[in-house]
Coordinates of C-alpha atoms and ligand atoms in Angstrom, one line a residue:
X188 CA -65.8 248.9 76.2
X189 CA -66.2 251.3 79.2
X190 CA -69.3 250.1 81.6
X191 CA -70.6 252.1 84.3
X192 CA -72.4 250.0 86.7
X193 CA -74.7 251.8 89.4
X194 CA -75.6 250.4 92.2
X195 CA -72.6 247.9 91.8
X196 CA -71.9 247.6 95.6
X197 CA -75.7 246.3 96.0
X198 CA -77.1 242.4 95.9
X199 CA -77.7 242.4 92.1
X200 CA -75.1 244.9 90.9
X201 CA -72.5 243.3 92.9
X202 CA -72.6 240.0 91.1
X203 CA -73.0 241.7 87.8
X204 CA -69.6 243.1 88.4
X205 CA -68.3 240.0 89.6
X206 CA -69.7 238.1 86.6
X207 CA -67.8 241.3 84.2
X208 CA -64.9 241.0 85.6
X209 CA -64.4 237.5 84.6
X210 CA -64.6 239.2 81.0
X211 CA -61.1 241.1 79.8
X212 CA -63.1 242.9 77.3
X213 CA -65.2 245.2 79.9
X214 CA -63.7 248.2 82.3
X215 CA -65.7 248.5 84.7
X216 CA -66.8 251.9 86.6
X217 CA -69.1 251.8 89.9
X218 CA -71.2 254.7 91.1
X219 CA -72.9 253.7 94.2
X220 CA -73.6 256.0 97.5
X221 CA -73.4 252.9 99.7
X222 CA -77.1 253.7 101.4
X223 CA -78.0 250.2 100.7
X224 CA -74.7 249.0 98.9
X225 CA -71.5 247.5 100.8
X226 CA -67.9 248.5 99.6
X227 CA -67.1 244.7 100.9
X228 CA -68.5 243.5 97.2
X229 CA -66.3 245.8 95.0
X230 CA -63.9 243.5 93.9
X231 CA -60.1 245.0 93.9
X232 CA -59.0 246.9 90.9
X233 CA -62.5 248.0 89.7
X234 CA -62.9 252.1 90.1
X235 CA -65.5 252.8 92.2
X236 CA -66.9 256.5 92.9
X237 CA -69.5 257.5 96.3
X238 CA -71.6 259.3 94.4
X239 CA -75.4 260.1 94.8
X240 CA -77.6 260.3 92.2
X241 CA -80.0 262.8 93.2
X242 CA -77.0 265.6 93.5
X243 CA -76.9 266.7 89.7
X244 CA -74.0 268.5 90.9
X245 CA -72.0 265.7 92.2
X246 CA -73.2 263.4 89.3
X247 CA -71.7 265.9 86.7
X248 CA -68.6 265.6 88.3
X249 CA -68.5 262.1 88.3
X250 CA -69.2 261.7 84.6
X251 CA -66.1 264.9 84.4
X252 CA -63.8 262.1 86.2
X253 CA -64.5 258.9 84.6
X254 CA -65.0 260.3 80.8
X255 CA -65.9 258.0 77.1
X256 CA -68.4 255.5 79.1
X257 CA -69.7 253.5 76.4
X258 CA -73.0 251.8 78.6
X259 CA -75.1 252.5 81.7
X260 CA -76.2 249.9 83.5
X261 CA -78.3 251.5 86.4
X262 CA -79.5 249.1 89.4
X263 CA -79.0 251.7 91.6
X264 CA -83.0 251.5 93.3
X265 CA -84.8 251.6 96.9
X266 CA -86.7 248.4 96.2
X267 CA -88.8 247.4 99.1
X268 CA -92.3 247.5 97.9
X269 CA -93.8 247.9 101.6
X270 CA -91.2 250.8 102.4
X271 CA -92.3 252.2 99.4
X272 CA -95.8 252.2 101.0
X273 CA -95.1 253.9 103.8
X274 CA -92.5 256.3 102.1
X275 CA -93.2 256.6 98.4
X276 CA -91.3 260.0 98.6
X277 CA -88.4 258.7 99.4
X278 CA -89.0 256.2 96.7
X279 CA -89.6 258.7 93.9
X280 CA -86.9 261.4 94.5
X281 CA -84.5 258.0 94.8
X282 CA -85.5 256.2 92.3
X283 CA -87.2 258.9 90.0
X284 CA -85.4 261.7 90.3
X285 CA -82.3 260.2 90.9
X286 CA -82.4 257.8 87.5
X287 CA -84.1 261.0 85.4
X288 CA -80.5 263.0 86.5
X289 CA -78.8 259.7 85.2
X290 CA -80.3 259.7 81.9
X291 CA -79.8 263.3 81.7
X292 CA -76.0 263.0 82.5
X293 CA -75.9 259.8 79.8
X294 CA -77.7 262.2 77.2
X295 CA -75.4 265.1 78.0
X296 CA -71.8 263.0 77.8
X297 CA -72.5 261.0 75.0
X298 CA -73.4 257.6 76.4
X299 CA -75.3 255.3 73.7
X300 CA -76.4 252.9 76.0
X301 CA -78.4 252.1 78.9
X302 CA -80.3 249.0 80.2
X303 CA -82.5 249.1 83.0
X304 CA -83.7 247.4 85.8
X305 CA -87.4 246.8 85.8
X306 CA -89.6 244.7 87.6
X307 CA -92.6 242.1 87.0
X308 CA -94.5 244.0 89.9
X309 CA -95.3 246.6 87.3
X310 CA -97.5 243.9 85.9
X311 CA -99.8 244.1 88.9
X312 CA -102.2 241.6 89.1
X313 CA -101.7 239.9 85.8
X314 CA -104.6 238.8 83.7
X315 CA -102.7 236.0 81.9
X316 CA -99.8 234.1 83.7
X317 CA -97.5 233.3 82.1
X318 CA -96.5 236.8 82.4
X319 CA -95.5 237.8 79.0
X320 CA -94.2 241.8 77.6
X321 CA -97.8 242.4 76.3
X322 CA -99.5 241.9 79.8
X323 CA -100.7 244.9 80.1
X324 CA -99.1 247.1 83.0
X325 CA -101.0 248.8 86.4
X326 CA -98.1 248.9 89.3
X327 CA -100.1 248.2 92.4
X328 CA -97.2 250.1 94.6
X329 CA -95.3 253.2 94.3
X330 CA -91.9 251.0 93.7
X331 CA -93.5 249.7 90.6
X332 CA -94.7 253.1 89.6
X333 CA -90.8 254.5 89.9
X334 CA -89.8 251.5 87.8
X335 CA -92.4 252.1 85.0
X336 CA -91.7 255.8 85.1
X337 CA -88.2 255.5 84.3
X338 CA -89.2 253.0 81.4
X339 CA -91.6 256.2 79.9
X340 CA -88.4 258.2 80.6
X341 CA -85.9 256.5 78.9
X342 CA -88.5 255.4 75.8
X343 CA -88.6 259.4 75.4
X344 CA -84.8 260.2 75.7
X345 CA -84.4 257.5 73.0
X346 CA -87.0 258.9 70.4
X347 CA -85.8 262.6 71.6
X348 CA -81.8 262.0 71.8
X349 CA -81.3 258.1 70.5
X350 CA -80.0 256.8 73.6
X351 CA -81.0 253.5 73.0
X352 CA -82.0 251.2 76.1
X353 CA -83.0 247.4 77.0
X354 CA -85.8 247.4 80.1
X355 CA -85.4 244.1 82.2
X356 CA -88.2 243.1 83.9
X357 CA -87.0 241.0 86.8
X358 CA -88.9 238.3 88.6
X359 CA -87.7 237.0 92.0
X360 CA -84.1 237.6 92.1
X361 CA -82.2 234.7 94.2
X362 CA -79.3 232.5 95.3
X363 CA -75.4 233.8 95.6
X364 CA -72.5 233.6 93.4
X365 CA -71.3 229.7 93.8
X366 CA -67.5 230.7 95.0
X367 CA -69.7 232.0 98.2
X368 CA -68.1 235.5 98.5
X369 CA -71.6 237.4 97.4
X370 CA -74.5 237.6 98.6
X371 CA -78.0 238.6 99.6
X372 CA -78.4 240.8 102.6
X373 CA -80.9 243.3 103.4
X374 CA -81.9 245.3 106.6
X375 CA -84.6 244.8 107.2
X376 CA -84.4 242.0 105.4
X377 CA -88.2 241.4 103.6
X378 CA -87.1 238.4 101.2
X379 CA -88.1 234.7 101.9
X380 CA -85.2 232.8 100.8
X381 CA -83.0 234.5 103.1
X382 CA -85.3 234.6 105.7
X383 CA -86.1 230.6 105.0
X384 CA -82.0 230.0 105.2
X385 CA -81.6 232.8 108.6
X386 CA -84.4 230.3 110.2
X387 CA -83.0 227.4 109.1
X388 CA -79.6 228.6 111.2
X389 CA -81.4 229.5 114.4
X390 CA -81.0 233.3 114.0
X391 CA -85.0 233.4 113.8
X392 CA -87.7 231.2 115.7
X393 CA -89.7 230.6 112.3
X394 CA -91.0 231.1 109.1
X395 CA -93.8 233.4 109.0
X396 CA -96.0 231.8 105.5
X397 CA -98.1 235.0 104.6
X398 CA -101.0 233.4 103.6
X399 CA -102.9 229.9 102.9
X400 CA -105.5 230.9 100.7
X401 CA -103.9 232.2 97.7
X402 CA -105.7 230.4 94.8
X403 CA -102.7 228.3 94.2
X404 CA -102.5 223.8 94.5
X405 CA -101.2 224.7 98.1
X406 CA -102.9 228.0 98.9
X407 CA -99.4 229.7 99.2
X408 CA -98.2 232.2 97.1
X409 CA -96.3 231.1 93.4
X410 CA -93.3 233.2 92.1
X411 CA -90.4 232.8 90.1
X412 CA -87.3 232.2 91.2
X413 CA -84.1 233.7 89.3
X414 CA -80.5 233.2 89.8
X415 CA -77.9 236.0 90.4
X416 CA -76.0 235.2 87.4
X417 CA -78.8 234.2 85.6
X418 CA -79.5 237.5 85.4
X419 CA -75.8 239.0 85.5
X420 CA -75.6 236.8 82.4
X421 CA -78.9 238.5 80.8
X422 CA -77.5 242.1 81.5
X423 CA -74.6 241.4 78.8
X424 CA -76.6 239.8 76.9
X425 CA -78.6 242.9 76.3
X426 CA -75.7 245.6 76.5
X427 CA -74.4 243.1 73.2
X428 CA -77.7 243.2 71.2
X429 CA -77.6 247.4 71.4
X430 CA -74.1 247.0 70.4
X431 CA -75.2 245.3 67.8
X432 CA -77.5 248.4 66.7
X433 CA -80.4 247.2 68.2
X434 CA -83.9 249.0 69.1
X435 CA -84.8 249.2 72.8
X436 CA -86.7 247.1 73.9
X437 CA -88.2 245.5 77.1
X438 CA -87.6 241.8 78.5
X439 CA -88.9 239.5 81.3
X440 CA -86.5 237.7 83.4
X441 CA -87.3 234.8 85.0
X442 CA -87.2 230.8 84.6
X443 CA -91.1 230.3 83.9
X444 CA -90.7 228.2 86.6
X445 CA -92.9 228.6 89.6
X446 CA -92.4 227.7 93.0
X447 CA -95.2 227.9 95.9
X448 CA -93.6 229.6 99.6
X449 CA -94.1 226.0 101.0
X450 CA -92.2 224.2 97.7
X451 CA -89.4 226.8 99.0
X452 CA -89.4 226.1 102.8
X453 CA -89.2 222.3 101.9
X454 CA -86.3 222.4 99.3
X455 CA -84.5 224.6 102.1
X456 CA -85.4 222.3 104.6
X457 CA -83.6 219.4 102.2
X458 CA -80.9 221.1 101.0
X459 CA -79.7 222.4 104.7
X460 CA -80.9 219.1 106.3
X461 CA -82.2 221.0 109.0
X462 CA -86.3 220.9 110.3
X463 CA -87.2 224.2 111.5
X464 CA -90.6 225.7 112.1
X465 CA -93.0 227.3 110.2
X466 CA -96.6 229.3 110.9
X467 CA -99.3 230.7 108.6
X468 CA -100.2 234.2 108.9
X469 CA -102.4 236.6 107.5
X470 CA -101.4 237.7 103.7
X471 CA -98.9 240.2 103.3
X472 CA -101.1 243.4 101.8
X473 CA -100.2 243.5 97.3
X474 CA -99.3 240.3 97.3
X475 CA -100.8 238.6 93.7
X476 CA -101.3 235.2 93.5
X477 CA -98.9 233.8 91.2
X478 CA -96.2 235.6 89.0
X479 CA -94.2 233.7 86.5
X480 CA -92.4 234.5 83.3
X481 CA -93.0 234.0 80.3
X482 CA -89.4 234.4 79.0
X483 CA -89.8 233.6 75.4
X484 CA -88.9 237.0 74.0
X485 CA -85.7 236.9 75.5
X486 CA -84.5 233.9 74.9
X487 CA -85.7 234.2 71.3
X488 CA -83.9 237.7 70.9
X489 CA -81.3 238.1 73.5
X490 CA -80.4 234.3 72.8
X491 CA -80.4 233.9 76.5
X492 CA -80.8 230.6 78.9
X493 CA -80.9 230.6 82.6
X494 CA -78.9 227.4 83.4
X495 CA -80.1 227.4 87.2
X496 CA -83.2 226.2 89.0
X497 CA -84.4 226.1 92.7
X498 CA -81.9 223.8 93.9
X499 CA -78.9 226.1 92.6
X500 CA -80.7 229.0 94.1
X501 CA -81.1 227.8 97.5
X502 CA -77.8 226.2 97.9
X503 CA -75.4 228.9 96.7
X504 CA -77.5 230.9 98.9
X505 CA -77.2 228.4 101.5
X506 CA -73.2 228.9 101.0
X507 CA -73.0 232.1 101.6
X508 CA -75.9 232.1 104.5
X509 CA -74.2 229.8 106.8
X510 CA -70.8 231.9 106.4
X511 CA -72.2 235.4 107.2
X512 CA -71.6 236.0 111.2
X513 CA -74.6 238.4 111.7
Ligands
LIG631 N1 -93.1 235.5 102.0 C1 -93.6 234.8 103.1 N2 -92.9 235.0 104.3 C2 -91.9 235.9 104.4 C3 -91.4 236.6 103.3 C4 -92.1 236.4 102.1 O1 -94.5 234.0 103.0 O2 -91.4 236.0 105.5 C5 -93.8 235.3 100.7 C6 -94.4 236.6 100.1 O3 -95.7 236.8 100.5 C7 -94.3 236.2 98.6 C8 -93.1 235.3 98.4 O4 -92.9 234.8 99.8 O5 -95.5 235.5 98.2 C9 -91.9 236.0 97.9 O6 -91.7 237.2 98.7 P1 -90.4 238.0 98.5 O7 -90.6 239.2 99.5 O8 -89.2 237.2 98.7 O9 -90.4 238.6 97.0 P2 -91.5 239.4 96.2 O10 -92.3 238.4 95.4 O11 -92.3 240.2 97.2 O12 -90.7 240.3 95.3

């Protein structure tokens, strides 16, 4: 079966391909345009193409090169919800226009499959936690609205064309692959478990804890917490059920698990057996209380499990951390 991963030199892609490639049964195609991504994580042996997916042009050539692909899997995405704030142009011809062209191509060379990454922040502020498919959604941010657009997009190109297509809603996406070779860096980097494990090493004073009076048991902020492969293993899992003839469909991601910003910063400070300092400051603007999963759906139809919890997180994480130089 012939996979084209976008987005495969990023933090989630990368590991995707890494958990794929441990599987003879898959060849594996990346298109990525390394803005974000790193050619470092391509493993030898995969074929990779720079390609951008808001040149239609470019993109039609690709597809001409690397012909028969069987599945899309497109993480190719801006994802910083402040950026997308400040920018949300950037955000919609990226993530918009550049995943419409996608979709287009798919349609146009015969590709059956596609499974998507979503997000839980399309969920807003929920009214029932936990967060289960029939929450109703009202993205709060224009990254959320690029996400949910592209669900509308691809719902359409399936009753229009029947390119079927899985939706997965992520939660917080965390922790590295446990060999240490992968993992998560950003610049800027706007995520707290890296920023925990970067303090934690000296390379910042402290931990900045946006906010005390969330309406939580210790005023900080609850999410939930997803490992890499965790989720690596959840993006098979779906490209199997359309295999198996399937209807799209959408699925959460995450552990149902929650864990407060202070619950993190003391596992860190545990596992890494280092004290470092932290300080409350004001919220960060968006930020909902409490986002958890409920994950029932896909366990139930996916038949998946996520086999890690906080402690697998933060210490493959911790792996990789304390190897990276910058
Ligand atoms: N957070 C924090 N300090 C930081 C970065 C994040 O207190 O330096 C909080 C943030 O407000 C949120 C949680 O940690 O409640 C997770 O944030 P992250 O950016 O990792 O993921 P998000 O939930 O925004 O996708």
């Amino acid at each position: 079966m012939k996979i084209l991963v976008t987005g495969g030199a990023g933090y989630i892609g990368s590991h995707f391909v890494d958990f794929l490639t441990k599987n003879d049964n898959y060849e594996i195609i990346i298109f990525d345009n390394l803005s974000r991504g790193n050619l470092a994580s391509v493993p030898d042996g995969v074929a990779f193409k720079n390609v951008d997916l808001r040149n239609k042009r470019a993109l039609e050539e690709a597809f001409q090169e690397f012909t028969d692909i069987d599945v899309i899997v497109h993480f190719a995405a801006f994802a910083y919800v402040g950026e997308s704030v400040e920018n949300p142009a950037l955000y919609y011809e990226n993530n918009v226009t550049g995943s419409i062209n996608l979709a287009s191509a798919a349609v146009n060379n015969g590709v059956k499959y596609f499974v998507f990454s979503s997000t839980c922040s399309l969920y807003g502020n929920p009214v029932k936690v936990p967060i289960s498919e029939d929450e109703s959604v009202k993205p709060i941010n224009p990254y959320a609205q690029t996400k949910l657009m592209i669900e509308n997009v691809l719902r359409d190109f399936d009753s229009a064309y029947g390119m079927k297509n899985v939706c997965l809603r992520y939660f917080n996406a965390a922790g590295a692959d446990f060999e240490g070779r992968i993992g998560e860096s950003h610049d800027p980097e706007p995520h707290l478990i890296p920023l925990v494990l970067q303090t934690a090493l000296g390379k910042r004073e402290k931990i900045f804890i946006f906010g005390d009076d969330y309406n939580t048991e210790d005023g900080t902020c609850i999410r939930d917490y997803i490992h890499i492969n965790d989720l690596a293993d959840a993006h098979l899992k779906a490209i199997e059920y359309l295999k198996n003839g399937n209807n799209s469909d959408i699925f959460n991601l995450g552990t149902g698990e929650g864990y407060s910003v202070k619950q993190i910063i003391d596992t860190a400070k545990k596992i890494t057996g280092i004290d470092f300092r932290s300080e409350i400051v004001e919220r960060r603007a968006g930020d909902p209380d409490i986002l958890v999963a409920d994950n029932l759906k896909a366990k139930s139809i996916l038949g998946w499990n996520p086999k890690y919890g906080l402690k697998e997180i933060v210490l493959s994480a911790w792996n990789w951390h304390k190897n990276q130089k910058f």
